[in-house]
Coordinates of C-alpha atoms in Angstrom, one line a residue:
F1 CA 0.0 0.0 0.0
P2 CA 1.4 3.4 -0.9
E3 CA 0.7 4.9 2.5
E4 CA 2.9 2.3 4.1
R5 CA 5.9 3.6 2.1
V6 CA 5.3 7.0 3.7
V7 CA 4.5 6.2 7.3
G8 CA 6.4 2.9 7.6
N9 CA 5.5 -0.3 9.4
S10 CA 6.4 -2.2 12.6
F11 CA 7.6 -5.7 12.3
V12 CA 8.3 -8.6 14.6
I13 CA 10.8 -11.3 13.5
D14 CA 11.0 -14.8 15.1
L15 CA 14.0 -16.8 14.2
E16 CA 14.7 -20.5 14.8
I17 CA 18.2 -21.8 14.0
E18 CA 19.0 -25.5 13.5
T19 CA 22.5 -26.6 14.4
D20 CA 24.5 -29.5 15.7
L21 CA 24.4 -29.2 19.5
S22 CA 26.8 -32.0 20.3
L23 CA 29.9 -29.9 20.7
P24 CA 28.6 -26.8 22.5
S25 CA 26.4 -28.9 24.8
K26 CA 29.6 -30.7 26.0
T27 CA 32.0 -27.8 26.1
D28 CA 29.8 -25.0 27.3
N29 CA 32.1 -22.8 25.2
L30 CA 30.7 -19.8 23.3
D31 CA 33.2 -20.4 20.5
D32 CA 31.6 -23.7 19.8
A33 CA 28.0 -22.3 19.5
V34 CA 26.2 -20.3 16.9
D35 CA 26.9 -16.6 17.1
Y36 CA 23.5 -15.2 18.0
Q37 CA 24.7 -11.7 18.0
K38 CA 25.8 -12.1 14.4
A39 CA 22.4 -13.6 13.5
Y40 CA 20.7 -10.6 15.0
K41 CA 22.9 -8.2 13.0
I42 CA 22.1 -10.1 9.8
V43 CA 18.4 -9.8 10.5
A44 CA 18.7 -6.2 11.4
S45 CA 20.7 -5.4 8.3
E46 CA 18.1 -7.1 6.1
M47 CA 15.2 -5.2 7.8
E48 CA 16.9 -1.9 6.9
E49 CA 16.4 -2.7 3.2
K50 CA 13.1 -1.6 1.6
S51 CA 10.8 -4.3 0.4
A52 CA 7.2 -4.6 -0.8
L53 CA 6.6 -8.1 0.4
L54 CA 7.1 -10.1 3.6
E55 CA 8.1 -13.0 1.5
N56 CA 11.0 -11.0 0.1
I57 CA 12.2 -10.1 3.5
A58 CA 12.1 -13.7 4.8
G59 CA 13.9 -14.9 1.7
R60 CA 16.7 -12.4 2.1
I61 CA 17.1 -13.1 5.8
L62 CA 17.4 -16.9 5.1
K63 CA 19.8 -16.4 2.2
S64 CA 22.1 -14.2 4.3
L65 CA 22.0 -16.5 7.3
S66 CA 22.9 -19.5 5.1
T67 CA 25.9 -17.7 3.6
E68 CA 27.1 -15.6 6.5
L69 CA 26.5 -17.7 9.7
E70 CA 28.7 -20.6 10.4
G71 CA 27.5 -23.8 12.0
I72 CA 23.8 -23.7 11.0
I73 CA 22.1 -26.5 9.1
G74 CA 18.8 -24.8 8.8
A75 CA 16.6 -21.9 9.9
T76 CA 13.0 -20.8 10.0
V77 CA 12.0 -17.2 10.0
K78 CA 8.6 -15.7 10.7
V79 CA 8.1 -12.1 9.6
A80 CA 5.0 -10.4 11.1
K81 CA 3.7 -6.9 10.1
I82 CA 2.0 -5.3 13.1
N83 CA -1.3 -3.5 12.5
P84 CA -1.4 -3.8 8.7
P85 CA -3.7 -1.4 6.8
L86 CA -6.2 -4.0 5.6
G87 CA -9.4 -2.0 6.1
G88 CA -10.2 -3.6 9.5
K89 CA -8.8 -4.2 12.9
V90 CA -6.0 -6.8 12.4
K91 CA -3.3 -7.3 15.0
S92 CA -0.8 -8.7 12.5
V93 CA -0.2 -10.6 9.4
S94 CA 2.8 -12.9 9.0
I95 CA 4.6 -15.4 6.8
T96 CA 6.9 -18.2 7.8
E97 CA 9.7 -19.6 5.6
S98 CA 12.3 -22.3 6.2
W99 CA 15.6 -23.3 4.7
H100 CA 17.7 -26.5 5.3
R101 CA 21.0 -27.6 4.0

């Protein structure tokens, strides 16, 4: 919707990362675990890009995670738009997309 481009939107991102837990569960060492701060920065960076579709946002997030984040074997991202202008009272709309090696 054109008005969304002017006033902007609020979004909530839920991210599930699949990884092999065998080493970090034994060592309790951060160096052996997925870098969640890096995952956050990847998501934040993708959210700064303009996009017309939630599907595009989710796809970009998954692609970036798959190429930039070490140690993951899959991920699921849910992108929710809060209070979308759909002509009625709607709390949110969302899409969920997954990627696996």
